[in-house]
Coordinates of C-alpha atoms in Angstrom, one line a residue:
M187 CA -24.6 1.3 -10.4
S188 CA -23.2 4.9 -10.5
A189 CA -24.5 5.4 -6.9
S190 CA -22.7 2.3 -5.8
V191 CA -19.5 3.5 -7.4
A192 CA -19.8 6.9 -5.7
V193 CA -20.3 5.2 -2.3
L194 CA -17.3 3.0 -2.9
A195 CA -15.2 5.9 -4.0
S196 CA -15.9 7.8 -0.9
M197 CA -15.1 4.7 1.3
V198 CA -11.8 4.0 -0.3
A199 CA -11.0 7.7 -0.9
C200 CA -10.5 7.4 -4.6
G201 CA -9.0 10.1 -6.7
G202 CA -6.3 11.7 -4.5
N203 CA -3.7 14.4 -4.9
P204 CA -1.9 15.3 -8.1
Y205 CA 1.5 13.9 -8.9
V206 CA 4.6 15.7 -7.7
E207 CA 7.0 15.2 -10.5
S208 CA 9.8 17.6 -9.6
A209 CA 11.5 17.5 -6.2
D210 CA 14.8 18.1 -4.4
R211 CA 15.6 14.4 -4.9
N212 CA 14.0 13.3 -8.2
D213 CA 15.7 9.9 -7.7
V214 CA 13.5 9.1 -4.7
I215 CA 9.8 8.3 -5.6
T216 CA 6.7 7.2 -3.7
V217 CA 4.0 5.1 -5.2
G218 CA 1.0 3.5 -3.5
D219 CA -2.5 4.0 -2.4
S220 CA -4.5 6.1 0.1
I221 CA -2.6 5.1 3.1
F222 CA 0.0 7.5 1.7
D223 CA -2.1 9.7 -0.5
L224 CA -5.3 10.6 1.5
S225 CA -3.7 13.0 4.0
G226 CA -0.2 13.1 2.5
E227 CA 1.1 13.1 6.1
I228 CA 3.5 10.1 5.8
Q229 CA 5.2 11.8 2.8
N230 CA 5.3 15.2 4.6
N231 CA 6.8 13.6 7.7
L232 CA 9.5 11.8 5.7
E233 CA 10.4 14.9 3.8
A234 CA 10.6 16.9 7.0
Q235 CA 12.9 14.3 8.5
A236 CA 15.1 14.3 5.4
G237 CA 15.1 18.0 4.8
Q238 CA 14.4 17.2 1.2
T239 CA 11.4 16.6 -1.0
F240 CA 10.7 13.5 -3.1
R241 CA 8.6 12.8 -6.2
N242 CA 5.2 11.5 -5.3
Y243 CA 2.8 9.4 -7.5
T244 CA 0.5 7.9 -5.0
Q245 CA -3.2 7.7 -5.8
S246 CA -6.1 7.0 -3.4
G247 CA -8.0 3.9 -4.5
A248 CA -5.1 2.5 -6.4
E249 CA -4.8 -1.3 -6.8
L250 CA -1.4 -2.9 -7.4
K251 CA -2.4 -3.7 -11.0
G252 CA -5.5 -2.8 -12.9
G253 CA -8.7 -1.4 -11.2
A254 CA -11.1 1.2 -12.5
L255 CA -11.1 3.7 -9.6
A256 CA -7.5 5.1 -9.7
T257 CA -4.2 4.8 -11.5
A258 CA -2.7 1.4 -10.6
I259 CA 0.6 1.3 -8.7
N260 CA 2.4 -0.4 -11.6
Q261 CA 1.3 2.5 -13.8
Q262 CA 2.3 5.1 -11.3
Y263 CA 5.8 3.6 -11.4
A264 CA 5.8 3.5 -15.2
T265 CA 4.8 7.2 -15.3
A266 CA 7.6 8.1 -12.8
N267 CA 10.1 6.1 -14.8
A268 CA 9.0 7.7 -18.1
T269 CA 9.2 11.2 -16.6
N270 CA 12.7 10.6 -15.2
G271 CA 14.2 7.2 -15.2
D272 CA 17.0 8.0 -12.8
I273 CA 15.3 6.4 -9.8
S274 CA 17.5 5.1 -7.0
T275 CA 14.9 4.5 -4.2
V276 CA 11.2 3.6 -4.3
I277 CA 9.0 4.0 -1.2
M278 CA 5.8 2.1 -1.7
N279 CA 2.8 0.1 -0.5
G280 CA 0.2 -1.8 -2.5
G281 CA -2.1 -4.7 -2.7
G282 CA -4.6 -3.6 0.0
N283 CA -7.2 -2.2 -2.4
D284 CA -7.0 -5.4 -4.5
I285 CA -8.6 -7.1 -1.5
L286 CA -10.6 -4.3 0.1
I287 CA -12.5 -3.0 -3.0
P288 CA -14.2 -6.3 -3.9
A289 CA -14.7 -7.0 -0.2
M290 CA -16.8 -3.9 0.0
I291 CA -19.0 -5.0 -2.9
L292 CA -20.7 -8.3 -1.8
D293 CA -17.3 -9.8 -1.0
P294 CA -17.2 -12.2 -4.0
Y295 CA -13.9 -13.8 -3.0
G296 CA -14.9 -14.5 0.6
C297 CA -12.2 -12.4 2.2
R298 CA -14.3 -11.5 5.2
T299 CA -14.7 -14.0 8.0
H300 CA -18.1 -14.6 9.6
W301 CA -19.6 -16.9 12.2
Y302 CA -20.3 -19.4 9.4
R303 CA -16.9 -19.0 7.8
W304 CA -14.0 -18.7 10.3
S305 CA -11.2 -18.7 7.7
I306 CA -10.8 -16.8 4.4
S307 CA -11.9 -18.8 1.4
R308 CA -9.7 -20.5 -1.2
S309 CA -10.8 -17.8 -3.7
C310 CA -9.5 -15.1 -1.4
K311 CA -6.2 -16.8 -1.1
N312 CA -6.0 -17.2 -4.9
L313 CA -6.8 -13.4 -5.2
I314 CA -3.9 -12.6 -2.8
N315 CA -1.6 -15.0 -4.6
N316 CA -2.3 -13.1 -7.8
V317 CA -1.4 -9.9 -6.0
Y318 CA 1.9 -11.6 -5.0
V319 CA 2.7 -12.4 -8.7
D320 CA 1.9 -8.8 -9.7
G321 CA 4.1 -7.5 -6.9
V322 CA 7.1 -9.7 -7.9
N323 CA 6.7 -8.6 -11.5
L324 CA 6.6 -4.9 -10.6
L325 CA 9.7 -5.1 -8.3
N326 CA 11.6 -7.2 -10.9
Q327 CA 10.9 -4.4 -13.4
M328 CA 12.1 -1.8 -11.0
A329 CA 15.4 -3.8 -10.5
A330 CA 15.8 -4.1 -14.3
D331 CA 15.4 -0.4 -14.6
G332 CA 18.2 0.2 -12.1
V333 CA 16.3 1.0 -8.9
Q334 CA 18.7 0.3 -6.1
D335 CA 16.4 0.1 -3.1
V336 CA 12.7 -0.6 -2.5
I337 CA 11.0 0.1 0.9
Y338 CA 7.7 -1.7 0.9
L339 CA 5.2 -0.8 3.7
G340 CA 2.7 -3.5 4.6
Y341 CA -0.7 -3.1 6.1
Y342 CA -1.8 -2.6 9.8
E343 CA -4.9 -4.1 11.3
V344 CA -8.1 -2.4 10.3
P345 CA -10.7 -2.1 13.2
R346 CA -14.4 -2.1 13.9
S347 CA -16.4 -2.7 10.7
N348 CA -13.4 -4.1 8.9
E349 CA -12.1 -6.3 11.7
N350 CA -13.4 -9.4 9.9
L351 CA -10.7 -8.7 7.2
T352 CA -8.0 -9.7 9.7
G353 CA -7.5 -13.1 8.1
A354 CA -7.1 -11.7 4.7
L355 CA -4.8 -9.0 6.0
N356 CA -2.6 -11.5 7.7
Y357 CA -2.3 -13.7 4.7
G358 CA -1.8 -10.6 2.5
N359 CA 1.1 -9.4 4.6
K360 CA 2.7 -12.9 4.5
R361 CA 2.5 -12.9 0.7
L362 CA 3.7 -9.3 0.4
S363 CA 6.7 -10.1 2.6
E364 CA 7.4 -12.9 0.1
V365 CA 7.3 -10.4 -2.7
C366 CA 10.3 -8.7 -1.2
A367 CA 12.0 -12.0 -0.5
N368 CA 11.5 -13.4 -4.0
T369 CA 12.3 -10.4 -6.2
T370 CA 15.6 -9.4 -7.9
A371 CA 15.1 -6.0 -6.3
N372 CA 16.8 -5.0 -3.0
C373 CA 13.6 -4.8 -1.1
T374 CA 12.9 -4.2 2.6
Y375 CA 9.4 -5.2 3.8
L376 CA 8.0 -3.3 6.8
D377 CA 5.2 -5.0 8.7
P378 CA 3.2 -2.4 10.8
R379 CA 0.8 -4.9 12.5
G380 CA 0.5 -4.3 16.2
M381 CA 1.7 -0.7 15.8
V382 CA -1.4 1.2 14.8
P383 CA -4.2 0.9 17.4
A384 CA -7.8 1.4 16.5
N385 CA -7.9 4.9 17.9
H386 CA -5.1 5.8 15.4
V387 CA -7.4 4.8 12.5
L388 CA -10.0 7.2 11.1
D389 CA -13.7 6.5 11.5
D390 CA -13.8 5.0 8.0
D391 CA -12.0 2.0 9.6
I392 CA -9.2 2.1 7.0
H393 CA -7.0 5.2 6.9
P394 CA -4.5 6.4 9.6
T395 CA -5.0 9.5 11.7
T396 CA -2.2 12.0 12.1
E397 CA -0.9 9.8 15.0
G398 CA -1.1 6.7 12.8
S399 CA 0.7 8.4 9.9
R400 CA 3.5 9.4 12.3
T401 CA 3.9 5.8 13.4
L402 CA 4.1 4.7 9.8
S403 CA 6.6 7.4 8.8
D404 CA 8.7 6.6 11.9
L405 CA 8.8 3.0 10.8
I406 CA 9.9 3.9 7.3
W407 CA 12.4 6.6 8.2
P408 CA 15.4 4.7 9.5
H409 CA 15.4 2.5 6.3
L410 CA 15.0 5.5 4.1
Q411 CA 17.7 7.5 5.9
A412 CA 20.1 4.7 5.4
V413 CA 19.9 4.9 1.6
L414 CA 19.6 8.7 1.1

């Protein structure tokens, strides 16, 4: 079992960088998973464009809520709020590992498609629907705490060995966009599908290369710039 956990941890890049809890703009925070945290390049790009630093609580391997491999994203936000509750803007992603991690361990929810199953299973849809509920609850909490703007980055297509997660990814992006539409928070959802080609994804078939990270930060930046 420990060997399986170690292999999984390496695949989803669990652990990650330490929190950055003091910045030029303490009212701007980033929470999320390894799409942000593994290389840190999206955060670095945004800070370079802004000429200011932001607080960063992202953790590789993080699920939106719960999970044993990293601090969950709702807990990242809770820590940020407890450290300094004057938060005006949240840059975030989340929900991908809630699907990816079980899909890497025998795929119990049937989120991968195969020749014998062309569509994701009802169990997979139910899993993603639960992520939707967790997302709405988290963003409603942010709004109740006085957060003015949330910029929510969705997920791009994952290639090669993970290409059979496309159905789950498409359904997941749909539900995450509905998180933004159905929360009391002022939320902008950014859908990067079709923007990050396979050669801009690392050989782990999950995380962005430097070029992929630049594409994602360029997608975020106009929306962040408008609220700084």
